[in-house]
mmCIF file of C-alpha atoms in Angstrom:
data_model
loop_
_atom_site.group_PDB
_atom_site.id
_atom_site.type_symbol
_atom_site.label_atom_id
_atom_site.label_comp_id
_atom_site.label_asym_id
_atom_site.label_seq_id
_atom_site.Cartn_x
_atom_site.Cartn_y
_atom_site.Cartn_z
ATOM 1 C CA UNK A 156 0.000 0.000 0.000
ATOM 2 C CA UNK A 157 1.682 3.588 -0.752
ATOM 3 C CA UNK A 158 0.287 7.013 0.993
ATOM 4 C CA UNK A 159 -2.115 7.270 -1.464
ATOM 5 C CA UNK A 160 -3.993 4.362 0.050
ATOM 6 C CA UNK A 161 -3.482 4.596 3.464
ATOM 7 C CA UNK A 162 -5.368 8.433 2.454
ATOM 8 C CA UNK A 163 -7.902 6.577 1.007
ATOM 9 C CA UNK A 164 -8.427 3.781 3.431
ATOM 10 C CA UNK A 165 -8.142 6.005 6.351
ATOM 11 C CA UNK A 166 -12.000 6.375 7.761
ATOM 12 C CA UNK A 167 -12.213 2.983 7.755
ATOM 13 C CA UNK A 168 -9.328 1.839 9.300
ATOM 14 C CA UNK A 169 -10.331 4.221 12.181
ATOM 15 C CA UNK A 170 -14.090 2.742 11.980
ATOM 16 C CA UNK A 171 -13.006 -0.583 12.188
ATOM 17 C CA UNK A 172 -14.167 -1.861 8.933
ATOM 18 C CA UNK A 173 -11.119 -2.914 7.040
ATOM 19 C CA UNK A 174 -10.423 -6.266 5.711
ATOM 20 C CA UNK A 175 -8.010 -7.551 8.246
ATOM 21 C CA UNK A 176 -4.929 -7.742 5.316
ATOM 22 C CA UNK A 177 -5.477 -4.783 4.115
ATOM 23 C CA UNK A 178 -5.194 -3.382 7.586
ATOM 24 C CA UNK A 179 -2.267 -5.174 7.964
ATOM 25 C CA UNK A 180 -1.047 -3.790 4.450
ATOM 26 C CA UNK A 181 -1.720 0.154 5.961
ATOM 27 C CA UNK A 182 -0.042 -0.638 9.337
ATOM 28 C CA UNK A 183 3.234 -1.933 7.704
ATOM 29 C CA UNK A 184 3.061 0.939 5.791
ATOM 30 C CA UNK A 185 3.138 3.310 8.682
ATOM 31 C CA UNK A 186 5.697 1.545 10.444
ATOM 32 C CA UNK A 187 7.671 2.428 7.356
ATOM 33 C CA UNK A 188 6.068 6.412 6.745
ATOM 34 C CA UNK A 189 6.546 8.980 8.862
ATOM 35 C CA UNK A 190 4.465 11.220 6.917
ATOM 36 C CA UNK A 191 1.286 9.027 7.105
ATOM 37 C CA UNK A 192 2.132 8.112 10.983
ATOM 38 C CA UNK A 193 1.764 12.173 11.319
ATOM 39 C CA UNK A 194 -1.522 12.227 9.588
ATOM 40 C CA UNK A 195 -3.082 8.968 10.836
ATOM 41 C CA UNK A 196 -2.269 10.390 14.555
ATOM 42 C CA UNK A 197 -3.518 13.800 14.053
ATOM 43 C CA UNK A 198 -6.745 12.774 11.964
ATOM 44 C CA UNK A 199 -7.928 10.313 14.921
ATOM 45 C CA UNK A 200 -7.003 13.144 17.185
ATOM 46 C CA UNK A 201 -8.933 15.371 15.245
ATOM 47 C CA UNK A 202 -12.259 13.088 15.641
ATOM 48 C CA UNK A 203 -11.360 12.470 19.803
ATOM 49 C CA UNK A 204 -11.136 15.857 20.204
ATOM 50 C CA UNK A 205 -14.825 16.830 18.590
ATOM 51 C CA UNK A 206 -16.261 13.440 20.753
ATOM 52 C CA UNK A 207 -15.159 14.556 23.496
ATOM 53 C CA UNK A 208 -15.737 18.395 23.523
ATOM 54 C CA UNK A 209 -18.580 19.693 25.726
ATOM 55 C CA UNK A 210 -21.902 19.841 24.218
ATOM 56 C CA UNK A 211 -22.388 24.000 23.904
ATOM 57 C CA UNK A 212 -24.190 25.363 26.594
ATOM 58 C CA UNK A 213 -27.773 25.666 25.936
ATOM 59 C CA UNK A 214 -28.754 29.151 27.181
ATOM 60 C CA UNK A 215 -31.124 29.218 29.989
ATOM 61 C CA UNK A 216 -33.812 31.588 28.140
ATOM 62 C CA UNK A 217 -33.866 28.928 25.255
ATOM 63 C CA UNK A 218 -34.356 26.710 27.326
ATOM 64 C CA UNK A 219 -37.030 28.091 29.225
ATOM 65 C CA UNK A 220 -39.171 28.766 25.815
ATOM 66 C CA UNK A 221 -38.596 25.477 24.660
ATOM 67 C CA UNK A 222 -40.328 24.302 27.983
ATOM 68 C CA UNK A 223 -43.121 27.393 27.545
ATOM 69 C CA UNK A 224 -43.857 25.777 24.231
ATOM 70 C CA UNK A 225 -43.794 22.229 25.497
ATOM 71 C CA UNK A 226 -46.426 23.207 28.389
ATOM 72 C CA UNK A 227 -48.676 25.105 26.375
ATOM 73 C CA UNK A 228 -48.836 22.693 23.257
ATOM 74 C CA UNK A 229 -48.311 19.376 24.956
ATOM 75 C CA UNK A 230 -50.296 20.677 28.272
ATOM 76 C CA UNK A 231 -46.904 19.872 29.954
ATOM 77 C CA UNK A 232 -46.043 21.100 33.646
ATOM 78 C CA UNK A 233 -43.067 23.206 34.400
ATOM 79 C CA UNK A 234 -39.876 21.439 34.605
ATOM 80 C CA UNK B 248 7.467 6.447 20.104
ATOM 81 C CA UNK B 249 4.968 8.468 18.601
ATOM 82 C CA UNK B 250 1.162 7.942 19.479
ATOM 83 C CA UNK B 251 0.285 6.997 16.302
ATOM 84 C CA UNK B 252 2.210 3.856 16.267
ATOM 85 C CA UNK B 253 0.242 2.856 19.302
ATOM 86 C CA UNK B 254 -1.584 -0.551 17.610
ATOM 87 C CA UNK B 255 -4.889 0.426 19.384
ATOM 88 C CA UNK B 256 -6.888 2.799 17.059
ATOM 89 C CA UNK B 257 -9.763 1.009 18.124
ATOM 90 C CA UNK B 258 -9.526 0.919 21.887
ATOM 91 C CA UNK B 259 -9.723 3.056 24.618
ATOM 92 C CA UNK B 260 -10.911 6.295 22.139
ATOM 93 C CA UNK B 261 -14.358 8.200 21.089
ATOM 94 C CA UNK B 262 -13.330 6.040 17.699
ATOM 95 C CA UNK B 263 -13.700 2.848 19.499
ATOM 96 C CA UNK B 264 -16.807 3.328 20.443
ATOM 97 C CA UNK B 265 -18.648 4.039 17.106
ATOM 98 C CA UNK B 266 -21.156 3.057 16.538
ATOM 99 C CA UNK B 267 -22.327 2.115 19.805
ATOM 100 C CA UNK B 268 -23.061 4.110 22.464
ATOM 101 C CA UNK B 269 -20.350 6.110 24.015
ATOM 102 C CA UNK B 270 -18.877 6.805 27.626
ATOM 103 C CA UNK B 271 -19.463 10.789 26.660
ATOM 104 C CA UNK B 272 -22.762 10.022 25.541
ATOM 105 C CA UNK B 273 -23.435 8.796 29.763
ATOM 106 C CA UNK B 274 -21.519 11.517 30.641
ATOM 107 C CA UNK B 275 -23.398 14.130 29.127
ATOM 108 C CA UNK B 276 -26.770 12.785 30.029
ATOM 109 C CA UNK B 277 -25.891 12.501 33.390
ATOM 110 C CA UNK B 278 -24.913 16.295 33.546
ATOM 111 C CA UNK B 279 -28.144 17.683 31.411
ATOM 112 C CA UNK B 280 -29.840 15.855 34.464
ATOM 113 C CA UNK B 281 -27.762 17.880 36.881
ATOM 114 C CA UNK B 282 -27.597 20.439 35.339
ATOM 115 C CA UNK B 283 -30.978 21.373 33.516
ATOM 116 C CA UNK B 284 -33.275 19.888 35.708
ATOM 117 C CA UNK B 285 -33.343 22.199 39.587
ATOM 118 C CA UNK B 286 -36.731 20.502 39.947
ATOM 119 C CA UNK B 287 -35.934 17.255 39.569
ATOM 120 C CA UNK B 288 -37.722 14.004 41.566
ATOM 121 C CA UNK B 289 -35.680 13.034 44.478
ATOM 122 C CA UNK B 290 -33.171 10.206 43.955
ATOM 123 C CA UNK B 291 -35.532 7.124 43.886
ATOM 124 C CA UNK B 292 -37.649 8.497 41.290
ATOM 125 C CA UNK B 293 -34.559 9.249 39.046
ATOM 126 C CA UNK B 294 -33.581 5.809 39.149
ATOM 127 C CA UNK B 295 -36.556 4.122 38.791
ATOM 128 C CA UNK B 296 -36.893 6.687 35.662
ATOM 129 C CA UNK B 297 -33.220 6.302 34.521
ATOM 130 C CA UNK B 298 -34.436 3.849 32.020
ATOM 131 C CA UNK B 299 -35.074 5.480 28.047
ATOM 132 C CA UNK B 300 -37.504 2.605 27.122
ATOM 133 C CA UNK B 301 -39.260 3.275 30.419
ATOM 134 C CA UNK B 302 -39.348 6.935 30.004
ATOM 135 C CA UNK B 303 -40.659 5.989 26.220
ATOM 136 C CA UNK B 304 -43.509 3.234 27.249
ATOM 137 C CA UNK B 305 -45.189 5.990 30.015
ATOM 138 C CA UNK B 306 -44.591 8.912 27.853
ATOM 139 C CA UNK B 307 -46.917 7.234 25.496
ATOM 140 C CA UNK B 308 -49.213 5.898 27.443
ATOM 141 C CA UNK B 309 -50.042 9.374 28.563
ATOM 142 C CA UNK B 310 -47.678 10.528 31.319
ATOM 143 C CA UNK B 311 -46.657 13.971 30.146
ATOM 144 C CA UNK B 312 -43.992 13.935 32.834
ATOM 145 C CA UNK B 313 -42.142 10.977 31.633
ATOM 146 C CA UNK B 314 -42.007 13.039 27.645
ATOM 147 C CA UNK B 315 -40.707 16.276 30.069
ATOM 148 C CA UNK B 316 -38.079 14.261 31.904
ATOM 149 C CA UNK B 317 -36.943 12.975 28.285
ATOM 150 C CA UNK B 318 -36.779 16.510 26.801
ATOM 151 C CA UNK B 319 -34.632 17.245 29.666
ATOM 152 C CA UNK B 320 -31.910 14.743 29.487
ATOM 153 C CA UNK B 321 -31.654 15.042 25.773
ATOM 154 C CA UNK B 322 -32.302 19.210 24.974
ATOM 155 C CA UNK B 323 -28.812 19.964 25.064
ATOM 156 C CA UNK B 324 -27.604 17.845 22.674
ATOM 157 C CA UNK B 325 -30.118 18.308 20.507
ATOM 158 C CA UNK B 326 -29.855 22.320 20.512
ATOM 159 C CA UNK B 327 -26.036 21.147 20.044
ATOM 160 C CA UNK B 328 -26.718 19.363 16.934
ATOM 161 C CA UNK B 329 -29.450 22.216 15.179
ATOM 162 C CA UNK B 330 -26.910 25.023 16.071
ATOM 163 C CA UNK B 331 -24.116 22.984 14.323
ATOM 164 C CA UNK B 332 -26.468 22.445 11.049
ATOM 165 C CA UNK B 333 -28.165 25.485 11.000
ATOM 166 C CA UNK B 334 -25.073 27.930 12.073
ATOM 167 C CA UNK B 335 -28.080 30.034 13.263
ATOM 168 C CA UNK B 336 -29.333 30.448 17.108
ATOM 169 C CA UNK B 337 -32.617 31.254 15.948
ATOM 170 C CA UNK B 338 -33.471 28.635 13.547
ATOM 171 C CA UNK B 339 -31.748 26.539 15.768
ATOM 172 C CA UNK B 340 -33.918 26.666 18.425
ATOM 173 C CA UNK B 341 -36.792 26.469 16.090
ATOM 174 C CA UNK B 342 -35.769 23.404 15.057
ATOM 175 C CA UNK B 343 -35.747 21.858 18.725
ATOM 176 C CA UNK B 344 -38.588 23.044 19.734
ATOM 177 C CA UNK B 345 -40.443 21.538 16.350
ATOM 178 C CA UNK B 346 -37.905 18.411 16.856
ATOM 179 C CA UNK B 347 -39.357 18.240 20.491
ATOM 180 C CA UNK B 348 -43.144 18.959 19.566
ATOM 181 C CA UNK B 349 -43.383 16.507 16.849
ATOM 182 C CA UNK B 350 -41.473 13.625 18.440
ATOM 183 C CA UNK B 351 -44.389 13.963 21.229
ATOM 184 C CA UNK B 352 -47.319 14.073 18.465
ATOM 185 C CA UNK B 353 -45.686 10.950 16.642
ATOM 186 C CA UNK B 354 -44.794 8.805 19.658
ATOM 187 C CA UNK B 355 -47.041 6.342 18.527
ATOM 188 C CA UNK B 356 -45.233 5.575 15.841
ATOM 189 C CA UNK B 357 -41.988 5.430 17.393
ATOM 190 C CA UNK B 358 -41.882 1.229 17.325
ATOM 191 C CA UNK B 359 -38.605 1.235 19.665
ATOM 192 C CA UNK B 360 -36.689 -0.842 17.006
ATOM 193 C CA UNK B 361 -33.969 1.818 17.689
ATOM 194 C CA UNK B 362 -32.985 4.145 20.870
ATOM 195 C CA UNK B 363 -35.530 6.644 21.156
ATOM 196 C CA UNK B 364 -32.550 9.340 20.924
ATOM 197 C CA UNK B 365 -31.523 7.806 17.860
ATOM 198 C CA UNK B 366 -35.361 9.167 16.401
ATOM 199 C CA UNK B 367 -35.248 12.287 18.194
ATOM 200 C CA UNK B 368 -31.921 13.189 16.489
ATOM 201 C CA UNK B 369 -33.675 12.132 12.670
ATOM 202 C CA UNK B 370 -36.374 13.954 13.622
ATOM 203 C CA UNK B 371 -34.220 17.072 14.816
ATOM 204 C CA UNK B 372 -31.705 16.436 11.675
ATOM 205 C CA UNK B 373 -34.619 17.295 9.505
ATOM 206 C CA UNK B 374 -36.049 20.015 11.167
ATOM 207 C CA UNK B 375 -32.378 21.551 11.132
ATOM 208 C CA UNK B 376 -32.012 21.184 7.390
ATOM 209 C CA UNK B 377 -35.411 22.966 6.672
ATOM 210 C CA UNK B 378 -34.231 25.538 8.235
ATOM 211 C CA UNK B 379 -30.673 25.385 6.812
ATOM 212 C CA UNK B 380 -32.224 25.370 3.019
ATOM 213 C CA UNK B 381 -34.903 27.875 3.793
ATOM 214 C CA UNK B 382 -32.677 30.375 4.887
ATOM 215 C CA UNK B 383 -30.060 29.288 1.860
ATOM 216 C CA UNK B 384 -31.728 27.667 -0.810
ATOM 217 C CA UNK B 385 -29.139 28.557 -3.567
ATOM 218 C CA UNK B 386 -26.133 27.688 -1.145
ATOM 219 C CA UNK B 387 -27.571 24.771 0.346
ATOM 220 C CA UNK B 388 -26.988 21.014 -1.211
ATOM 221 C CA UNK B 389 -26.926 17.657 -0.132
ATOM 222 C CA UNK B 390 -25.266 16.500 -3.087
ATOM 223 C CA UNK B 391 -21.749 15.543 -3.239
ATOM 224 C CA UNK B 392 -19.442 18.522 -3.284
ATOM 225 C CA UNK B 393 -17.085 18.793 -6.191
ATOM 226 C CA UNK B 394 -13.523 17.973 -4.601
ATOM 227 C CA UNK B 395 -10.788 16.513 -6.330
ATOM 228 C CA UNK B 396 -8.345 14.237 -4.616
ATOM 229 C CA UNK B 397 -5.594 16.953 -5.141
ATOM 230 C CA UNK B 398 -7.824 19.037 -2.371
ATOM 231 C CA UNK B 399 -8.385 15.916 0.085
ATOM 232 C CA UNK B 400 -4.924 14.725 0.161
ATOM 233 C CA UNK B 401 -2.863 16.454 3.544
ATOM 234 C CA UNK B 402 -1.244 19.121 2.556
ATOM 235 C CA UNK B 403 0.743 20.244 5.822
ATOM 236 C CA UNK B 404 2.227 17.122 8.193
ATOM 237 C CA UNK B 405 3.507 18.254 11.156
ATOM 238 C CA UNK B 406 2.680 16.008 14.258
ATOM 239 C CA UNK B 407 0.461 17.483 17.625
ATOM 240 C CA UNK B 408 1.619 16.168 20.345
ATOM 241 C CA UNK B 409 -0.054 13.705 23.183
ATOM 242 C CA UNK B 410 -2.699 16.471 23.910
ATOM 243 C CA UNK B 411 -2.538 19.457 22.041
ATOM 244 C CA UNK B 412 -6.156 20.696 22.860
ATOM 245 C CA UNK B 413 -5.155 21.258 26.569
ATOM 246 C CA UNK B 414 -2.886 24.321 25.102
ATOM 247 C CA UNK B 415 -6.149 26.319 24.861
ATOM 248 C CA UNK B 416 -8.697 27.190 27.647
ATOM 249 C CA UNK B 417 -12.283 25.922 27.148
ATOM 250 C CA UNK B 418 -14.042 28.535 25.858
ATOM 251 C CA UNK B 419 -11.607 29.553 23.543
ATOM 252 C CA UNK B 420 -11.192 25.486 22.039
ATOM 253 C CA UNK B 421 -14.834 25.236 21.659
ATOM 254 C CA UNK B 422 -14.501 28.567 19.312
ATOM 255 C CA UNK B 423 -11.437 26.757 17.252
ATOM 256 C CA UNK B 424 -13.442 24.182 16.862
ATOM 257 C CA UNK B 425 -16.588 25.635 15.825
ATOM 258 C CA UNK B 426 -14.831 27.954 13.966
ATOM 259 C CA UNK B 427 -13.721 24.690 11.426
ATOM 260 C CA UNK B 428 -16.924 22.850 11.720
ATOM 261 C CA UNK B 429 -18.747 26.370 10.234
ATOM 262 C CA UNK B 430 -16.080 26.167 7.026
ATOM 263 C CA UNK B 431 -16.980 22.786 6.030
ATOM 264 C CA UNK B 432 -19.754 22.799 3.091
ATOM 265 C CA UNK B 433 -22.842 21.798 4.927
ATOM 266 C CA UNK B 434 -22.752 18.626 2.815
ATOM 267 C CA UNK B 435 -19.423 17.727 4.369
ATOM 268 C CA UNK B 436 -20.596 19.519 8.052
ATOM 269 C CA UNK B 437 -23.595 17.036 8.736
ATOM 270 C CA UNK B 438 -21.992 13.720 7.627
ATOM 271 C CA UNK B 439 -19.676 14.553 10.175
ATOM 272 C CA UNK B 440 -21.655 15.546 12.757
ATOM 273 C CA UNK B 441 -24.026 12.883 12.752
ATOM 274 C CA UNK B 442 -20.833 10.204 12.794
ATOM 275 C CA UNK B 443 -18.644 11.514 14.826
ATOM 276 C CA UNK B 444 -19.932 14.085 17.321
ATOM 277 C CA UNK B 445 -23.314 12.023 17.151
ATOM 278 C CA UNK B 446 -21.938 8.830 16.741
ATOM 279 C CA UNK B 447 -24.476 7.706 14.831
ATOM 280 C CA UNK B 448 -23.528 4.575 12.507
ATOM 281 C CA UNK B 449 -22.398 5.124 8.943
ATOM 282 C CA UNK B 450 -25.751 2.904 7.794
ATOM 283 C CA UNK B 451 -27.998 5.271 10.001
ATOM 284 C CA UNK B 452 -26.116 8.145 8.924
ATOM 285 C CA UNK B 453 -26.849 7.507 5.210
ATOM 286 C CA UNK B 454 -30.646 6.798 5.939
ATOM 287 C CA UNK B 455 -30.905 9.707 7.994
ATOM 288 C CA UNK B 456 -29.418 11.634 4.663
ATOM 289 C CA UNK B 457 -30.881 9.581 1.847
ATOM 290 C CA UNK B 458 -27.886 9.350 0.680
ATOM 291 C CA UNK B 459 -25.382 5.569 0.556
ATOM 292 C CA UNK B 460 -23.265 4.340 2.827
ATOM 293 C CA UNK B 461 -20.243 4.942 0.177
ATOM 294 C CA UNK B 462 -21.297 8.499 -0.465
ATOM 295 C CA UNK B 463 -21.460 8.894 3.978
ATOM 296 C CA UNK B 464 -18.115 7.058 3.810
ATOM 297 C CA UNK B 465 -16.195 9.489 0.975
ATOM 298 C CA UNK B 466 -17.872 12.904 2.828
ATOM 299 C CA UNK B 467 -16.630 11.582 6.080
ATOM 300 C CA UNK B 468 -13.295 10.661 5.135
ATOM 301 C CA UNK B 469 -13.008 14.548 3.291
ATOM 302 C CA UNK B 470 -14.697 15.945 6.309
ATOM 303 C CA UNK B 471 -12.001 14.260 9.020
ATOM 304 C CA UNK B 472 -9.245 15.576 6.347
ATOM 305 C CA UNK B 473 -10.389 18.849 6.065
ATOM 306 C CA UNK B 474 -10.720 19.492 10.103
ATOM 307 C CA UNK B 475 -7.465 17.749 10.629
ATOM 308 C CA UNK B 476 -6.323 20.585 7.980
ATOM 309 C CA UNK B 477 -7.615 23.537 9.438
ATOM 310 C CA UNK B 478 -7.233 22.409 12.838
ATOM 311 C CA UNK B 479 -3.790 21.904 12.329
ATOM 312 C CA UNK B 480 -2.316 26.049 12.765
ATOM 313 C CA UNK B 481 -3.739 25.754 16.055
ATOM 314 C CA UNK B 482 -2.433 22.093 16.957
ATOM 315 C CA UNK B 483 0.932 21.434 15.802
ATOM 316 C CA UNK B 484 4.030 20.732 17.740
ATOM 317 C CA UNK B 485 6.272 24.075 18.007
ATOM 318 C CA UNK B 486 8.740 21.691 18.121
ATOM 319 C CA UNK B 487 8.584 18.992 15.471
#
């Protein structure tokens, strides 16, 4: 496999659905690429960084109107 | 030895957990509960309740609180996911609150073949892209970008380091990162959203989109490439 495959292979070699020799084939060739060590670390990086950020903070006035709207459509209570 | 020659880029990661549900996904239940709801049920209730398909079974047979306590675990990361579609705090919390209201009105026909949050966030998905086309009809496509390989392949290589988001305070990571997300053609934007930061799987992903699993598969991998890229001023090692 050259660079140009491990590119192409990459999502799923990080989702787990490779054929087993052909993720052998990409992991020999990162033993022997720098370059595409670089880029395989910082891609999955990439993706464990957005999984694990905080959700954004829902503002407590949204919030509150989404629960206005639930209570007078839905006859909800306040929660 | 770098990180990346680590043999486990399936374990012990956000990737190893796709598609199934995630430890962040417990995590940030647990603190909408905490956080969101003051008026919460004292502790027994909460257990007894902790249960989705519980919450699911009373909230359709009529108990309004059971729908409520739902909404409340789950309205964060659903205003998360609009705002990131929409790019828009208005339409974005239009699109909850019609997410919300018509998850409730079609509860009935919510057969519980998947997790209820797994509906909500379809339902929410296309609320969120109404809004996104409405607003940009001209701009807005689902269809494959036009992207040659020449743009997809990594341009700059230069590694990050073990942790490189802890060189930037909260507030100002979450902009960085929003800041790339809202580059990304919209096309690009929700196929990764809905894998990645909703960890949805690539088959549900390309139902959600009516779009195939190869099409989810190429926009993902171009996605992940082009956030790697952009994150990658902010990231890198000073010293590599």
């Amino acid at each position: 496999m050259n660079c140009r495959g491990v590119i192409a292979e990459l999502s799923s070699y990080f989702d787990d659905a490779l054929d087993p020799q052909v993720a052998a084939d990409l992991e020999r060739h990162l033993q022997g690429c720098k370059k595409c060590r670089v880029i395989v670390d910082t891609t999955r990086k990439t993706i464990e960084i957005y999984c694990n950020a905080e959700p954004v903070p829902l503002p407590e006035e949204v919030r509150q109107r989404l629960h206005t709207v639930l209570r007078v459509r839905l006859g909800m209570k306040a929660n | 030895m770098p990180a990346l020659l680590d043999p486990a880029p399936n374990q012990n990661s956000c990737i190893a957990s796709h598609p199934r549900a995630s430890n962040v996904t417990v995590v940030a239940t647990v603190k909408a509960f905490d956080v969101n709801a003051p008026n919460a049920k004292p502790a027994a209730s909460l257990i007894a309740r902790d249960d989705e398909s519980a919450l699911v079974s009373a909230a359709k047979a009529g108990d309004v609180s059971a729908f409520t306590e739902l909404v409340t675990r789950y309205e964060r990361k659903i205003y998360r996911l609009t705002l990131n579609i929409t790019q828009n705090r208005e339409d974005a919390e239009d699109a909850m609150q019609d997410a919300f209201l018509k998850s409730y009105q079609h509860l009935d026909g919510f057969e519980g073949g998947s997790r209820f949050y797994t509906w909500l966030v379809r339902i929410a998905v296309n609320e969120a892209l109404m809004k996104l086309r409405k607003r940009r009809p001209n701009q807005f496509s689902l269809d494959e970008p036009v992207t040659t390989d020449e743009e997809s392949f990594p341009r700059e290589i230069q590694d990050w380091g073990p942790s490189p988001e802890q060189k930037f305070a909260r507030v100002e990571l979450n902009e960085i990162l929003n800041g790339a997300v809202t580059e990304l053609d919209p096309a690009y934007r929700v196929a990764f959203l809905l894998r990645d930061v909703e960890e949805l799987s690539t088959e549900e992903t390309a139902k959600m989109l009516g779009i195939s699993v190869p099409a989810v598969k190429s926009r993902l991998l171009r996605a992940r490439l082009k956030l790697r890229q952009k994150l990658n001023p902010y990231f890198r090692s000073t010293t590599s």
